[in-house]
Amino acid sequence: MARAAADAGVTVFGLSDHAPLFAHELDHPLPTTQMARSAWPAYLDEARELRTRLASELPQLAIRIGTEADWLPGTQDVYRAELERANLDFVLGSVHEVGDVHIYRRDTHHLVKDADQLHRDYWCLTREAVQSGLFDILAHMDAVRARLPKPEADMSGEISRTLDAIADSGIAVEINSAGLRKTRHLFPASGILEGLVQRGVPLTFGSDSHRTSEVAFGYQVALTELRRLGVKRLVAFRGREPEWHGL
């Protein structure tokens, strides 16, 4: 992954995997989506060893070590302790589950009884996530639109309240090009991105790569959109502190 990033011209590469379900009684309850809790120390050691080993081979590439953690209400104290102990560069926060419905897992979508309520709950959970202080970056913030039934009701009020909460919290938002693969549009959609820019929300870019062929995917599409909106810089994180990079 890191070599693919360097080959693509990336200068700051965020290395992350899905954090364990730290608060779950089982070590590895969801093996297809999150690492085992027992694998967490090895993940951190491997990432740091990789950064050290590639420092001389790829001096042009700054490797930042992070993780993506789910917002799971009621577990924040456990997550806060584990994430602070890990001495990461950044933490991505995401909402994947709305009750028993997983936004990407089609085998749970039959559980949706009221699409409007599901979308309202998703935006409410997103507001809780950004207000928690657990995360540096909000990941794929409108991914709820990728596979789930669309709402019939107008969600603009929910989205506006969420944008306000994001701006008030100081969290950064990821421009995530996986949206191009899943919906042919970036996450977040143009209207939401415009609202973020208008509110002065810090932005970063992520390709959500799960294989080397996806590294830096869609960056030029995102760059064109950001420049159209007058964005001059993106944020990265080091030691969970922001650092700015011009476009």
Short mmCIF file of C-alpha atoms in Angstrom, two decimals:
data_model
loop_
_atom_site.label_atom_id
_atom_site.label_comp_id
_atom_site.label_asym_id
_atom_site.label_seq_id
_atom_site.Cartn_x
_atom_site.Cartn_y
_atom_site.Cartn_z
CA MET A 1 0.00 0.00 0.00
CA ALA A 2 2.69 2.49 0.98
CA ARG A 3 4.72 1.82 -2.17
CA ALA A 4 1.58 2.18 -4.28
CA ALA A 5 0.95 5.53 -2.58
CA ALA A 6 4.48 6.71 -3.35
CA ASP A 7 4.14 5.56 -6.97
CA ALA A 8 0.90 7.58 -7.22
CA GLY A 9 2.66 10.74 -6.05
CA VAL A 10 1.13 10.77 -2.57
CA THR A 11 3.24 12.67 -0.03
CA VAL A 12 1.22 12.02 3.15
CA PHE A 13 -0.17 8.50 3.46
CA GLY A 14 -2.61 7.59 6.22
CA LEU A 15 -2.40 3.92 7.14
CA SER A 16 -5.50 2.67 8.94
CA ASP A 17 -7.49 -0.46 9.60
CA HIS A 18 -10.84 -0.97 11.30
CA ALA A 19 -10.35 -0.87 15.04
CA PRO A 20 -11.52 -3.81 17.15
CA LEU A 21 -14.85 -3.73 18.91
CA PHE A 22 -13.11 -2.85 22.16
CA ALA A 23 -16.26 -2.93 24.27
CA HIS A 24 -17.53 -6.31 23.03
CA GLU A 25 -17.26 -9.35 25.28
CA LEU A 26 -15.85 -11.45 22.41
CA ASP A 27 -12.36 -11.01 21.02
CA HIS A 28 -13.39 -11.09 17.35
CA PRO A 29 -17.17 -10.85 16.92
CA LEU A 30 -17.10 -9.48 13.34
CA PRO A 31 -14.15 -11.09 11.54
CA THR A 32 -15.16 -9.75 8.11
CA THR A 33 -15.20 -6.09 9.15
CA GLN A 34 -12.97 -5.50 12.20
CA MET A 35 -9.74 -6.90 13.55
CA ALA A 36 -9.68 -8.96 16.71
CA ARG A 37 -9.01 -7.11 19.94
CA SER A 38 -6.02 -9.43 20.49
CA ALA A 39 -4.61 -8.36 17.10
CA TRP A 40 -4.55 -4.64 17.97
CA PRO A 41 -1.04 -4.53 19.51
CA ALA A 42 0.43 -6.43 16.55
CA TYR A 43 -1.26 -4.05 14.12
CA LEU A 44 0.30 -1.05 15.83
CA ASP A 45 3.73 -2.70 16.00
CA GLU A 46 3.60 -3.71 12.34
CA ALA A 47 2.55 -0.24 11.23
CA ARG A 48 5.36 1.42 13.19
CA GLU A 49 7.90 -1.08 11.92
CA LEU A 50 6.75 -0.41 8.36
CA ARG A 51 7.10 3.34 8.81
CA THR A 52 10.62 2.95 10.16
CA ARG A 53 11.66 0.49 7.47
CA LEU A 54 10.37 2.60 4.58
CA ALA A 55 11.71 5.91 5.88
CA SER A 56 14.94 5.55 3.90
CA GLU A 57 13.42 3.76 0.90
CA LEU A 58 10.59 6.29 0.45
CA PRO A 59 11.83 9.54 2.02
CA GLN A 60 9.25 11.50 0.02
CA LEU A 61 6.37 9.68 1.75
CA ALA A 62 5.24 10.63 5.25
CA ILE A 63 3.38 7.67 6.75
CA ARG A 64 0.77 8.46 9.37
CA ILE A 65 -0.66 5.65 11.51
CA GLY A 66 -4.32 5.64 12.45
CA THR A 67 -7.47 3.63 12.66
CA GLU A 68 -11.15 3.81 11.76
CA ALA A 69 -13.43 3.35 14.75
CA ASP A 70 -17.19 2.97 14.74
CA TRP A 71 -19.44 5.26 16.74
CA LEU A 72 -21.25 2.89 19.09
CA PRO A 73 -23.24 4.85 21.68
CA GLY A 74 -22.46 3.91 25.26
CA THR A 75 -18.96 2.58 24.52
CA GLN A 76 -17.11 5.88 24.25
CA ASP A 77 -15.24 5.62 27.56
CA VAL A 78 -13.74 2.27 26.57
CA TYR A 79 -12.83 3.54 23.10
CA ARG A 80 -11.38 6.78 24.42
CA ALA A 81 -9.00 4.92 26.74
CA GLU A 82 -7.88 2.46 24.05
CA LEU A 83 -7.39 5.10 21.35
CA GLU A 84 -5.47 7.44 23.61
CA ARG A 85 -3.22 4.61 24.79
CA ALA A 86 -2.31 3.73 21.18
CA ASN A 87 -0.54 7.06 20.44
CA LEU A 88 -1.99 7.29 16.94
CA ASP A 89 -1.60 10.04 14.38
CA PHE A 90 -5.32 10.13 13.57
CA VAL A 91 -8.63 8.47 14.28
CA LEU A 92 -11.37 8.25 11.68
CA GLY A 93 -14.88 8.03 13.06
CA SER A 94 -17.70 6.39 11.16
CA VAL A 95 -21.32 5.37 11.47
CA HIS A 96 -21.93 1.95 9.95
CA GLU A 97 -24.77 0.65 12.12
CA VAL A 98 -28.20 2.13 12.70
CA GLY A 99 -29.76 -0.21 15.19
CA ASP A 100 -29.48 -3.67 13.66
CA VAL A 101 -29.04 -2.30 10.14
CA HIS A 102 -25.54 -2.05 8.67
CA ILE A 103 -25.34 0.56 5.94
CA TYR A 104 -23.28 -1.67 3.63
CA ARG A 105 -24.42 -5.18 4.54
CA ARG A 106 -27.35 -6.07 2.31
CA ASP A 107 -28.21 -9.06 4.50
CA THR A 108 -29.43 -6.57 7.14
CA HIS A 109 -31.39 -4.27 4.84
CA HIS A 110 -34.58 -6.31 5.07
CA LEU A 111 -34.80 -5.03 8.66
CA VAL A 112 -35.54 -1.50 7.44
CA LYS A 113 -39.21 -0.83 8.20
CA ASP A 114 -39.21 2.96 7.89
CA ALA A 115 -36.61 4.48 5.56
CA ASP A 116 -37.32 8.02 6.75
CA GLN A 117 -36.70 7.09 10.37
CA LEU A 118 -33.57 5.16 9.49
CA HIS A 119 -32.09 8.21 7.76
CA ARG A 120 -33.07 10.49 10.65
CA ASP A 121 -31.40 8.06 13.06
CA TYR A 122 -28.29 7.95 10.88
CA TRP A 123 -27.88 11.73 10.95
CA CYS A 124 -28.58 11.79 14.68
CA LEU A 125 -25.85 9.20 15.26
CA THR A 126 -23.49 11.22 13.07
CA ARG A 127 -24.10 14.29 15.22
CA GLU A 128 -23.43 12.25 18.36
CA ALA A 129 -20.19 10.95 16.83
CA VAL A 130 -18.79 14.38 16.00
CA GLN A 131 -19.82 15.78 19.38
CA SER A 132 -18.15 12.93 21.28
CA GLY A 133 -14.62 14.22 20.82
CA LEU A 134 -13.38 10.71 20.04
CA PHE A 135 -12.45 11.34 16.45
CA ASP A 136 -10.19 13.61 14.39
CA ILE A 137 -11.91 12.95 11.07
CA LEU A 138 -15.47 12.01 10.13
CA ALA A 139 -15.33 9.30 7.48
CA HIS A 140 -17.67 8.81 4.49
CA MET A 141 -20.28 11.00 6.16
CA ASP A 142 -23.25 10.39 3.85
CA ALA A 143 -22.60 6.75 2.99
CA VAL A 144 -26.13 5.97 4.14
CA ARG A 145 -27.25 6.82 0.60
CA ALA A 146 -25.09 4.15 -1.04
CA ARG A 147 -27.21 1.00 -0.65
CA LEU A 148 -30.13 1.64 1.68
CA PRO A 149 -33.62 2.70 0.61
CA LYS A 150 -33.87 6.42 -0.04
CA PRO A 151 -36.03 8.52 2.29
CA GLU A 152 -39.28 10.00 1.05
CA ALA A 153 -39.15 12.85 3.56
CA ASP A 154 -36.89 15.87 3.13
CA MET A 155 -33.69 15.33 5.11
CA SER A 156 -32.27 18.82 4.53
CA GLY A 157 -33.04 19.88 8.11
CA GLU A 158 -31.26 16.83 9.52
CA ILE A 159 -28.29 17.42 7.27
CA SER A 160 -28.11 21.13 8.10
CA ARG A 161 -28.12 20.37 11.83
CA THR A 162 -25.38 17.83 11.27
CA LEU A 163 -23.26 20.32 9.32
CA ASP A 164 -23.66 22.83 12.15
CA ALA A 165 -22.62 20.21 14.71
CA ILE A 166 -19.55 19.37 12.62
CA ALA A 167 -18.54 23.01 12.36
CA ASP A 168 -19.05 23.56 16.09
CA SER A 169 -17.01 20.49 17.02
CA GLY A 170 -13.89 21.32 15.00
CA ILE A 171 -13.69 17.82 13.53
CA ALA A 172 -12.35 17.40 9.99
CA VAL A 173 -14.36 15.67 7.28
CA GLU A 174 -13.00 13.15 4.82
CA ILE A 175 -13.65 13.55 1.11
CA ASN A 176 -13.93 9.85 0.42
CA SER A 177 -13.56 8.58 -3.13
CA ALA A 178 -15.09 5.18 -2.32
CA GLY A 179 -18.32 7.00 -3.10
CA LEU A 180 -17.27 7.01 -6.75
CA ARG A 181 -17.02 3.22 -6.67
CA LYS A 182 -20.29 2.73 -4.80
CA THR A 183 -22.50 5.54 -6.13
CA ARG A 184 -20.51 7.34 -8.87
CA HIS A 185 -20.35 10.37 -6.59
CA LEU A 186 -17.92 11.33 -3.86
CA PHE A 187 -18.78 11.00 -0.19
CA PRO A 188 -20.08 13.50 0.76
CA ALA A 189 -22.29 14.61 -2.13
CA SER A 190 -21.74 18.02 -3.70
CA GLY A 191 -24.49 19.82 -1.78
CA ILE A 192 -23.17 18.62 1.55
CA LEU A 193 -19.59 19.41 0.57
CA GLU A 194 -20.66 22.95 -0.29
CA GLY A 195 -22.24 23.29 3.16
CA LEU A 196 -19.02 22.12 4.80
CA VAL A 197 -16.93 24.62 2.84
CA GLN A 198 -19.34 27.45 3.66
CA ARG A 199 -18.94 26.63 7.36
CA GLY A 200 -15.14 26.50 7.18
CA VAL A 201 -14.90 22.82 8.12
CA PRO A 202 -11.41 21.32 7.69
CA LEU A 203 -11.29 18.77 4.89
CA THR A 204 -9.04 15.86 4.08
CA PHE A 205 -8.95 13.27 1.28
CA GLY A 206 -9.14 9.49 1.56
CA SER A 207 -9.49 6.82 -1.08
CA ASP A 208 -10.66 4.20 1.45
CA SER A 209 -8.31 1.74 -0.22
CA HIS A 210 -8.67 -1.94 0.52
CA ARG A 211 -6.25 -2.95 -2.24
CA THR A 212 -3.27 -1.31 -3.94
CA SER A 213 -5.21 -0.55 -7.13
CA GLU A 214 -7.48 1.79 -5.13
CA VAL A 215 -4.75 3.94 -3.59
CA ALA A 216 -5.30 7.61 -4.54
CA PHE A 217 -8.32 6.56 -6.61
CA GLY A 218 -10.50 9.55 -7.47
CA TYR A 219 -8.11 12.18 -6.17
CA GLN A 220 -8.29 14.26 -9.34
CA VAL A 221 -12.09 14.19 -9.23
CA ALA A 222 -12.00 15.40 -5.64
CA LEU A 223 -9.37 18.01 -6.45
CA THR A 224 -11.48 19.45 -9.26
CA GLU A 225 -14.51 19.68 -6.96
CA LEU A 226 -12.52 21.25 -4.13
CA ARG A 227 -10.97 23.85 -6.39
CA ARG A 228 -14.41 24.66 -7.81
CA LEU A 229 -15.51 25.46 -4.28
CA GLY A 230 -12.44 27.59 -3.61
CA VAL A 231 -10.73 25.21 -1.18
CA LYS A 232 -7.02 26.05 -0.96
CA ARG A 233 -5.71 23.44 1.48
CA LEU A 234 -6.37 20.07 3.07
CA VAL A 235 -5.60 18.86 6.56
CA ALA A 236 -3.63 15.81 7.67
CA PHE A 237 -2.82 14.74 11.22
CA ARG A 238 0.36 13.92 13.09
CA GLY A 239 0.15 12.93 16.72
CA ARG A 240 -3.57 13.80 16.45
CA GLU A 241 -2.68 17.41 15.73
CA PRO A 242 -3.62 19.04 12.41
CA GLU A 243 -1.08 19.97 9.76
CA TRP A 244 -2.06 21.82 6.63
CA HIS A 245 -1.09 21.11 3.02
CA GLY A 246 -1.81 23.40 0.09
CA LEU A 247 -3.61 22.14 -2.99
#
